[in-house]
Amino acid sequence: MSILEWFADKKAKAIKPKTKKLDIPGNLWVKCVSCSQVIYSKDLEANLKVCPHCQHHFRLTCHERVAITLDENSFEETNSFLSSINSLGFTDAISYDERIKQAKKKTGLNDAVITGTGRIDGFPVAVAIMDFSYMGGSMGSVVGEKITRLIELGTENRLPVIIFSASGGARMQEGILSLMQMAKTSGAVYRHKEQGLLFISVLTDPTTGGTTASFAMLGDINLAEPNALIGFAGPRVIEQTIRQKLPKGFQRSQYLQDHGMVDSIAHRKDLRDHIAAFLEMTRHHRLVPITEETPHE
Amino acid sequence: MNKFHLEFEKPIVELYSKINDLQKLSDEEGNKDLDDDIAKLILKAEKLREKIYSNLEPIQIVQVARHPERPLFLDYIQHCMTDYIELHGDRSYGDDKALIGGFAKLDGEPVMAIGQQRGKNTKDNIYRNFGMPQPEGYRKALRLMKLAEKFKVPIICLVDVQGAYPGLSGEERGVAEAIAKNLEQMMGLKVPVIVVVIGEGGSGGALGIAIGNRVAMLKYSIYSVISPEGCAAILWRDATMSPVAAQNLGITSDRLKSLDIIDDIIDEPVGGAHADPDKVYKKMSAYLKKELKRYADYSPLRLQEDRYQRFRKLGRFSER
Ligand SMILES: [Zn+2]
């Protein structure tokens, strides 16, 4: 879709998020997993699923993220029909086919990411949102392809790309195909950046493994939600390697920021404003296309 | 015969120990009658080796790929190239000993050779951090690639790594960012990049130097998103299931060729590269020369496009 079509489409009907309200289990009362305080569900919801006592950020589904991030009714999903197949014939305790079926049923999603276009504070953006509840947000062919197509759409239409990561890493059931998604998505990021466009990577709890070691660490701006687990190797593997306890706060947002990997940590209530500020400050650049020869010769 | 034998090679080893006994007997007694039997037994042993190697399970190929006598990065540099000068350091933190590289000449022409280097013995392995690179290894590799690009020198990456070092220091210094940056920046390189997996191609630690225009594997090397042991521990919660994990993951050269993940397979002698290294060095040299020739007159733009499209098409899914 071109920018012009985009604006023409402004009034056209947008796909509504599946769950308009934040989905909180246990009906009326919720116990915070971090501070064990009991919270009234409505309070938690009103607080964007952040514990009012200890500020613990509960994980969001991708549709909840859409609802709190994008301008109302602005989200239009792309490539929603892409679906995983068991191309290696992978079977552990159950077959990968069966796992796909169960994950779809559990989450109502086609895979671990939704992608699309939308607006944040009026600024058009291309956005991908991963969902940890679908097979641990793992990246297989579908996640890699949807994210790559989204970044390419951003490149073609000179849109900023914003990716919210929530992923345990590569999807083992797709073997090497999942590893190749790291290369594919990072290549798409390269081309997007070559055109002088903005890529904001938002690291949410958890972002690990192959997702971290590809597009998630490649933002022009890397943002993180507070206390999100962000890393390459899993904490248990590291403990086994170095045979000592890991320091407190290891692989959490503040640790990443202290070690130079994250630009800024934003509380969920401020995150949207942060992103909008970056969109505003970089807006002039998107109006000037880079000619083909410039970056290459 | 090599000094170190794999479990599945036992029947061959047993036959050879019999042959040795006979040979001794023959030498001691000067009994020429045994010569025929010995020759027959050697033939039988070699037939058996061929038979075993023609039908290896994936987990057995993993063992060949990790064989302690298998030629390593520096062996290929020594035997396939000349004038190698190692370049040290990432200009930022340090010099990684597990991921190394430098200028060399292949067939008289300059190349940038980069690869992971395991140790040959315990002492060497400690020096090489068991072949597991730290972030500065990946940053040095990228520095060398940019250097090659500046002087229009093609890049050759030989992959042999279990994985990037999974320790606290790697996380502290941003190993994920280092690998990601390589994936991104290698996609834009304006010189040809030829990649060959020579042993173990372990996950992101391998991919971090494996964004090639052309990607090949030695026949008995492996390339995987996770080690079979790691996969078994996570999905089966049982390390003894690694043969099944290896089968499921599809990590062997023939399987990966059929999935279009790799472009070529470089043949190895029966028994693996260590059984006849000179033969493999010759094949490697010939392969690299042929591939560099293929890309010699590609323009920078065409090289970038070729590499992007090579990876762009990888992935299998349904779209109804
Ligand atoms: Zn709390």
PDB file of N, CA and C in Angstrom, chain A residues 24-82:
ATOM      1  N   ILE A  24      -7.828 -10.497  31.520  1.00  0.00           N
ATOM      2  CA  ILE A  24      -7.234 -10.839  32.811  1.00  0.00           C
ATOM      3  C   ILE A  24      -7.934 -12.051  33.404  1.00  0.00           C
ATOM      4  N   PRO A  25      -7.130 -13.082  33.671  1.00  0.00           N
ATOM      5  CA  PRO A  25      -7.740 -14.310  34.206  1.00  0.00           C
ATOM      6  C   PRO A  25      -8.144 -14.129  35.669  1.00  0.00           C
ATOM      7  N   GLY A  26      -8.921 -15.082  36.146  1.00  0.00           N
ATOM      8  CA  GLY A  26      -9.286 -15.077  37.567  1.00  0.00           C
ATOM      9  C   GLY A  26     -10.348 -14.058  37.913  1.00  0.00           C
ATOM     10  N   ASN A  27     -11.012 -13.572  36.889  1.00  0.00           N
ATOM     11  CA  ASN A  27     -12.147 -12.668  37.064  1.00  0.00           C
ATOM     12  C   ASN A  27     -11.831 -11.427  37.890  1.00  0.00           C
ATOM     13  N   LEU A  28     -12.227 -11.449  39.144  1.00  0.00           N
ATOM     14  CA  LEU A  28     -12.213 -10.189  39.883  1.00  0.00           C
ATOM     15  C   LEU A  28     -10.874  -9.810  40.494  1.00  0.00           C
ATOM     16  N   TRP A  29     -10.172 -10.801  41.032  1.00  0.00           N
ATOM     17  CA  TRP A  29      -8.939 -10.509  41.770  1.00  0.00           C
ATOM     18  C   TRP A  29      -7.751 -11.254  41.163  1.00  0.00           C
ATOM     19  N   VAL A  30      -6.621 -10.608  41.159  1.00  0.00           N
ATOM     20  CA  VAL A  30      -5.399 -11.209  40.626  1.00  0.00           C
ATOM     21  C   VAL A  30      -4.292 -11.065  41.654  1.00  0.00           C
ATOM     22  N   LYS A  31      -3.496 -12.129  41.785  1.00  0.00           N
ATOM     23  CA  LYS A  31      -2.350 -12.043  42.690  1.00  0.00           C
ATOM     24  C   LYS A  31      -1.119 -11.699  41.855  1.00  0.00           C
ATOM     25  N   CYS A  32      -0.397 -10.667  42.246  1.00  0.00           N
ATOM     26  CA  CYS A  32       0.789 -10.256  41.488  1.00  0.00           C
ATOM     27  C   CYS A  32       1.886 -11.325  41.610  1.00  0.00           C
ATOM     28  N   VAL A  33       2.434 -11.749  40.480  1.00  0.00           N
ATOM     29  CA  VAL A  33       3.457 -12.794  40.504  1.00  0.00           C
ATOM     30  C   VAL A  33       4.757 -12.276  41.123  1.00  0.00           C
ATOM     31  N   SER A  34       4.892 -10.972  41.201  1.00  0.00           N
ATOM     32  CA  SER A  34       6.139 -10.412  41.705  1.00  0.00           C
ATOM     33  C   SER A  34       6.076 -10.090  43.194  1.00  0.00           C
ATOM     34  N   CYS A  35       5.041  -9.353  43.620  1.00  0.00           N
ATOM     35  CA  CYS A  35       4.996  -8.915  45.021  1.00  0.00           C
ATOM     36  C   CYS A  35       3.920  -9.632  45.819  1.00  0.00           C
ATOM     37  N   SER A  36       3.163 -10.529  45.140  1.00  0.00           N
ATOM     38  CA  SER A  36       2.126 -11.334  45.799  1.00  0.00           C
ATOM     39  C   SER A  36       0.946 -10.535  46.343  1.00  0.00           C
ATOM     40  N   GLN A  37       0.924  -9.251  46.106  1.00  0.00           N
ATOM     41  CA  GLN A  37      -0.236  -8.456  46.511  1.00  0.00           C
ATOM     42  C   GLN A  37      -1.447  -8.864  45.668  1.00  0.00           C
ATOM     43  N   VAL A  38      -2.601  -8.805  46.274  1.00  0.00           N
ATOM     44  CA  VAL A  38      -3.813  -9.092  45.524  1.00  0.00           C
ATOM     45  C   VAL A  38      -4.335  -7.787  44.910  1.00  0.00           C
ATOM     46  N   ILE A  39      -4.601  -7.854  43.619  1.00  0.00           N
ATOM     47  CA  ILE A  39      -5.005  -6.640  42.906  1.00  0.00           C
ATOM     48  C   ILE A  39      -6.399  -6.846  42.321  1.00  0.00           C
ATOM     49  N   TYR A  40      -7.191  -5.838  42.403  1.00  0.00           N
ATOM     50  CA  TYR A  40      -8.516  -5.870  41.794  1.00  0.00           C
ATOM     51  C   TYR A  40      -8.331  -5.807  40.272  1.00  0.00           C
ATOM     52  N   SER A  41      -8.931  -6.755  39.567  1.00  0.00           N
ATOM     53  CA  SER A  41      -8.726  -6.896  38.121  1.00  0.00           C
ATOM     54  C   SER A  41      -8.906  -5.584  37.366  1.00  0.00           C
ATOM     55  N   LYS A  42      -9.950  -4.875  37.727  1.00  0.00           N
ATOM     56  CA  LYS A  42     -10.243  -3.629  37.006  1.00  0.00           C
ATOM     57  C   LYS A  42      -9.139  -2.602  37.198  1.00  0.00           C
ATOM     58  N   ASP A  43      -8.543  -2.629  38.407  1.00  0.00           N
ATOM     59  CA  ASP A  43      -7.422  -1.714  38.670  1.00  0.00           C
ATOM     60  C   ASP A  43      -6.221  -2.078  37.810  1.00  0.00           C
ATOM     61  N   LEU A  44      -5.973  -3.389  37.721  1.00  0.00           N
ATOM     62  CA  LEU A  44      -4.838  -3.863  36.932  1.00  0.00           C
ATOM     63  C   LEU A  44      -5.027  -3.475  35.463  1.00  0.00           C
ATOM     64  N   GLU A  45      -6.259  -3.657  34.995  1.00  0.00           N
ATOM     65  CA  GLU A  45      -6.570  -3.333  33.608  1.00  0.00           C
ATOM     66  C   GLU A  45      -6.405  -1.838  33.347  1.00  0.00           C
ATOM     67  N   ALA A  46      -6.927  -1.049  34.264  1.00  0.00           N
ATOM     68  CA  ALA A  46      -6.829   0.405  34.118  1.00  0.00           C
ATOM     69  C   ALA A  46      -5.377   0.852  34.157  1.00  0.00           C
ATOM     70  N   ASN A  47      -4.559   0.045  34.782  1.00  0.00           N
ATOM     71  CA  ASN A  47      -3.142   0.366  34.924  1.00  0.00           C
ATOM     72  C   ASN A  47      -2.296  -0.312  33.834  1.00  0.00           C
ATOM     73  N   LEU A  48      -2.905  -0.654  32.694  1.00  0.00           N
ATOM     74  CA  LEU A  48      -2.210  -1.265  31.558  1.00  0.00           C
ATOM     75  C   LEU A  48      -1.506  -2.562  31.929  1.00  0.00           C
ATOM     76  N   LYS A  49      -2.117  -3.305  32.860  1.00  0.00           N
ATOM     77  CA  LYS A  49      -1.539  -4.576  33.319  1.00  0.00           C
ATOM     78  C   LYS A  49      -0.179  -4.390  33.984  1.00  0.00           C
ATOM     79  N   VAL A  50      -0.043  -3.302  34.700  1.00  0.00           N
ATOM     80  CA  VAL A  50       1.149  -3.084  35.519  1.00  0.00           C
ATOM     81  C   VAL A  50       0.693  -3.088  36.976  1.00  0.00           C
ATOM     82  N   CYS A  51       1.370  -3.869  37.807  1.00  0.00           N
ATOM     83  CA  CYS A  51       0.987  -3.955  39.224  1.00  0.00           C
ATOM     84  C   CYS A  51       1.107  -2.579  39.883  1.00  0.00           C
ATOM     85  N   PRO A  52       0.017  -2.082  40.479  1.00  0.00           N
ATOM     86  CA  PRO A  52       0.069  -0.742  41.087  1.00  0.00           C
ATOM     87  C   PRO A  52       0.957  -0.710  42.334  1.00  0.00           C
ATOM     88  N   HIS A  53       1.254  -1.895  42.909  1.00  0.00           N
ATOM     89  CA  HIS A  53       2.065  -1.926  44.133  1.00  0.00           C
ATOM     90  C   HIS A  53       3.565  -1.969  43.837  1.00  0.00           C
ATOM     91  N   CYS A  54       3.964  -2.840  42.895  1.00  0.00           N
ATOM     92  CA  CYS A  54       5.407  -3.028  42.677  1.00  0.00           C
ATOM     93  C   CYS A  54       5.834  -2.677  41.254  1.00  0.00           C
ATOM     94  N   GLN A  55       4.922  -2.246  40.423  1.00  0.00           N
ATOM     95  CA  GLN A  55       5.207  -1.853  39.033  1.00  0.00           C
ATOM     96  C   GLN A  55       5.630  -3.028  38.145  1.00  0.00           C
ATOM     97  N   HIS A  56       5.342  -4.251  38.610  1.00  0.00           N
ATOM     98  CA  HIS A  56       5.642  -5.397  37.750  1.00  0.00           C
ATOM     99  C   HIS A  56       4.803  -5.312  36.468  1.00  0.00           C
ATOM    100  N   HIS A  57       5.476  -5.439  35.327  1.00  0.00           N
ATOM    101  CA  HIS A  57       4.776  -5.409  34.040  1.00  0.00           C
ATOM    102  C   HIS A  57       4.346  -6.816  33.650  1.00  0.00           C
ATOM    103  N   PHE A  58       3.045  -7.069  33.692  1.00  0.00           N
ATOM    104  CA  PHE A  58       2.527  -8.355  33.220  1.00  0.00           C
ATOM    105  C   PHE A  58       2.692  -8.425  31.706  1.00  0.00           C
ATOM    106  N   ARG A  59       2.832  -9.655  31.200  1.00  0.00           N
ATOM    107  CA  ARG A  59       2.941  -9.809  29.738  1.00  0.00           C
ATOM    108  C   ARG A  59       1.615  -9.470  29.070  1.00  0.00           C
ATOM    109  N   LEU A  60       1.709  -8.875  27.877  1.00  0.00           N
ATOM    110  CA  LEU A  60       0.503  -8.543  27.125  1.00  0.00           C
ATOM    111  C   LEU A  60       0.345  -9.491  25.937  1.00  0.00           C
ATOM    112  N   THR A  61      -0.893  -9.726  25.544  1.00  0.00           N
ATOM    113  CA  THR A  61      -1.102 -10.402  24.264  1.00  0.00           C
ATOM    114  C   THR A  61      -0.881  -9.352  23.170  1.00  0.00           C
ATOM    115  N   CYS A  62      -0.687  -9.834  21.937  1.00  0.00           N
ATOM    116  CA  CYS A  62      -0.401  -8.878  20.864  1.00  0.00           C
ATOM    117  C   CYS A  62      -1.579  -7.915  20.644  1.00  0.00           C
ATOM    118  N   HIS A  63      -2.802  -8.411  20.836  1.00  0.00           N
ATOM    119  CA  HIS A  63      -3.959  -7.531  20.624  1.00  0.00           C
ATOM    120  C   HIS A  63      -4.081  -6.482  21.733  1.00  0.00           C
ATOM    121  N   GLU A  64      -3.714  -6.880  22.938  1.00  0.00           N
ATOM    122  CA  GLU A  64      -3.671  -5.888  24.017  1.00  0.00           C
ATOM    123  C   GLU A  64      -2.651  -4.801  23.702  1.00  0.00           C
ATOM    124  N   ARG A  65      -1.520  -5.225  23.131  1.00  0.00           N
ATOM    125  CA  ARG A  65      -0.464  -4.264  22.785  1.00  0.00           C
ATOM    126  C   ARG A  65      -0.965  -3.297  21.706  1.00  0.00           C
ATOM    127  N   VAL A  66      -1.665  -3.843  20.728  1.00  0.00           N
ATOM    128  CA  VAL A  66      -2.244  -2.975  19.693  1.00  0.00           C
ATOM    129  C   VAL A  66      -3.147  -1.940  20.351  1.00  0.00           C
ATOM    130  N   ALA A  67      -3.997  -2.440  21.258  1.00  0.00           N
ATOM    131  CA  ALA A  67      -5.004  -1.557  21.866  1.00  0.00           C
ATOM    132  C   ALA A  67      -4.378  -0.400  22.641  1.00  0.00           C
ATOM    133  N   ILE A  68      -3.238  -0.647  23.287  1.00  0.00           N
ATOM    134  CA  ILE A  68      -2.670   0.436  24.108  1.00  0.00           C
ATOM    135  C   ILE A  68      -1.610   1.248  23.364  1.00  0.00           C
ATOM    136  N   THR A  69      -1.257   0.830  22.137  1.00  0.00           N
ATOM    137  CA  THR A  69      -0.154   1.497  21.443  1.00  0.00           C
ATOM    138  C   THR A  69      -0.605   2.322  20.242  1.00  0.00           C
ATOM    139  N   LEU A  70      -1.497   1.754  19.450  1.00  0.00           N
ATOM    140  CA  LEU A  70      -1.852   2.405  18.192  1.00  0.00           C
ATOM    141  C   LEU A  70      -3.084   3.280  18.350  1.00  0.00           C
ATOM    142  N   ASP A  71      -3.179   4.287  17.503  1.00  0.00           N
ATOM    143  CA  ASP A  71      -4.367   5.139  17.504  1.00  0.00           C
ATOM    144  C   ASP A  71      -5.607   4.263  17.269  1.00  0.00           C
ATOM    145  N   GLU A  72      -6.671   4.652  17.897  1.00  0.00           N
ATOM    146  CA  GLU A  72      -7.866   3.826  17.851  1.00  0.00           C
ATOM    147  C   GLU A  72      -8.290   3.510  16.418  1.00  0.00           C
ATOM    148  N   ASN A  73      -8.582   2.238  16.194  1.00  0.00           N
ATOM    149  CA  ASN A  73      -9.051   1.740  14.897  1.00  0.00           C
ATOM    150  C   ASN A  73      -8.070   1.968  13.747  1.00  0.00           C
ATOM    151  N   SER A  74      -6.829   2.242  14.040  1.00  0.00           N
ATOM    152  CA  SER A  74      -5.898   2.519  12.934  1.00  0.00           C
ATOM    153  C   SER A  74      -5.173   1.265  12.460  1.00  0.00           C
ATOM    154  N   PHE A  75      -5.218   0.205  13.238  1.00  0.00           N
ATOM    155  CA  PHE A  75      -4.436  -0.988  12.889  1.00  0.00           C
ATOM    156  C   PHE A  75      -5.078  -1.789  11.764  1.00  0.00           C
ATOM    157  N   GLU A  76      -4.265  -2.055  10.741  1.00  0.00           N
ATOM    158  CA  GLU A  76      -4.717  -2.947   9.673  1.00  0.00           C
ATOM    159  C   GLU A  76      -3.712  -4.062   9.530  1.00  0.00           C
ATOM    160  N   GLU A  77      -4.179  -5.259   9.795  1.00  0.00           N
ATOM    161  CA  GLU A  77      -3.253  -6.385   9.822  1.00  0.00           C
ATOM    162  C   GLU A  77      -2.821  -6.784   8.411  1.00  0.00           C
ATOM    163  N   THR A  78      -1.551  -7.185   8.285  1.00  0.00           N
ATOM    164  CA  THR A  78      -1.045  -7.696   7.009  1.00  0.00           C
ATOM    165  C   THR A  78      -0.639  -9.153   7.168  1.00  0.00           C
ATOM    166  N   ASN A  79      -0.749  -9.884   6.071  1.00  0.00           N
ATOM    167  CA  ASN A  79      -0.279 -11.285   6.024  1.00  0.00           C
ATOM    168  C   ASN A  79      -0.795 -12.153   7.166  1.00  0.00           C
ATOM    169  N   SER A  80      -2.041 -11.924   7.535  1.00  0.00           N
ATOM    170  CA  SER A  80      -2.574 -12.645   8.695  1.00  0.00           C
ATOM    171  C   SER A  80      -2.771 -14.137   8.410  1.00  0.00           C
ATOM    172  N   PHE A  81      -2.761 -14.518   7.132  1.00  0.00           N
ATOM    173  CA  PHE A  81      -3.066 -15.917   6.831  1.00  0.00           C
ATOM    174  C   PHE A  81      -1.841 -16.820   6.765  1.00  0.00           C
ATOM    175  N   LEU A  82      -0.672 -16.240   6.956  1.00  0.00           N
ATOM    176  CA  LEU A  82       0.514 -17.085   6.962  1.00  0.00           C
ATOM    177  C   LEU A  82       0.463 -18.037   8.160  1.00  0.00           C
TER     178      LEU A  82
END
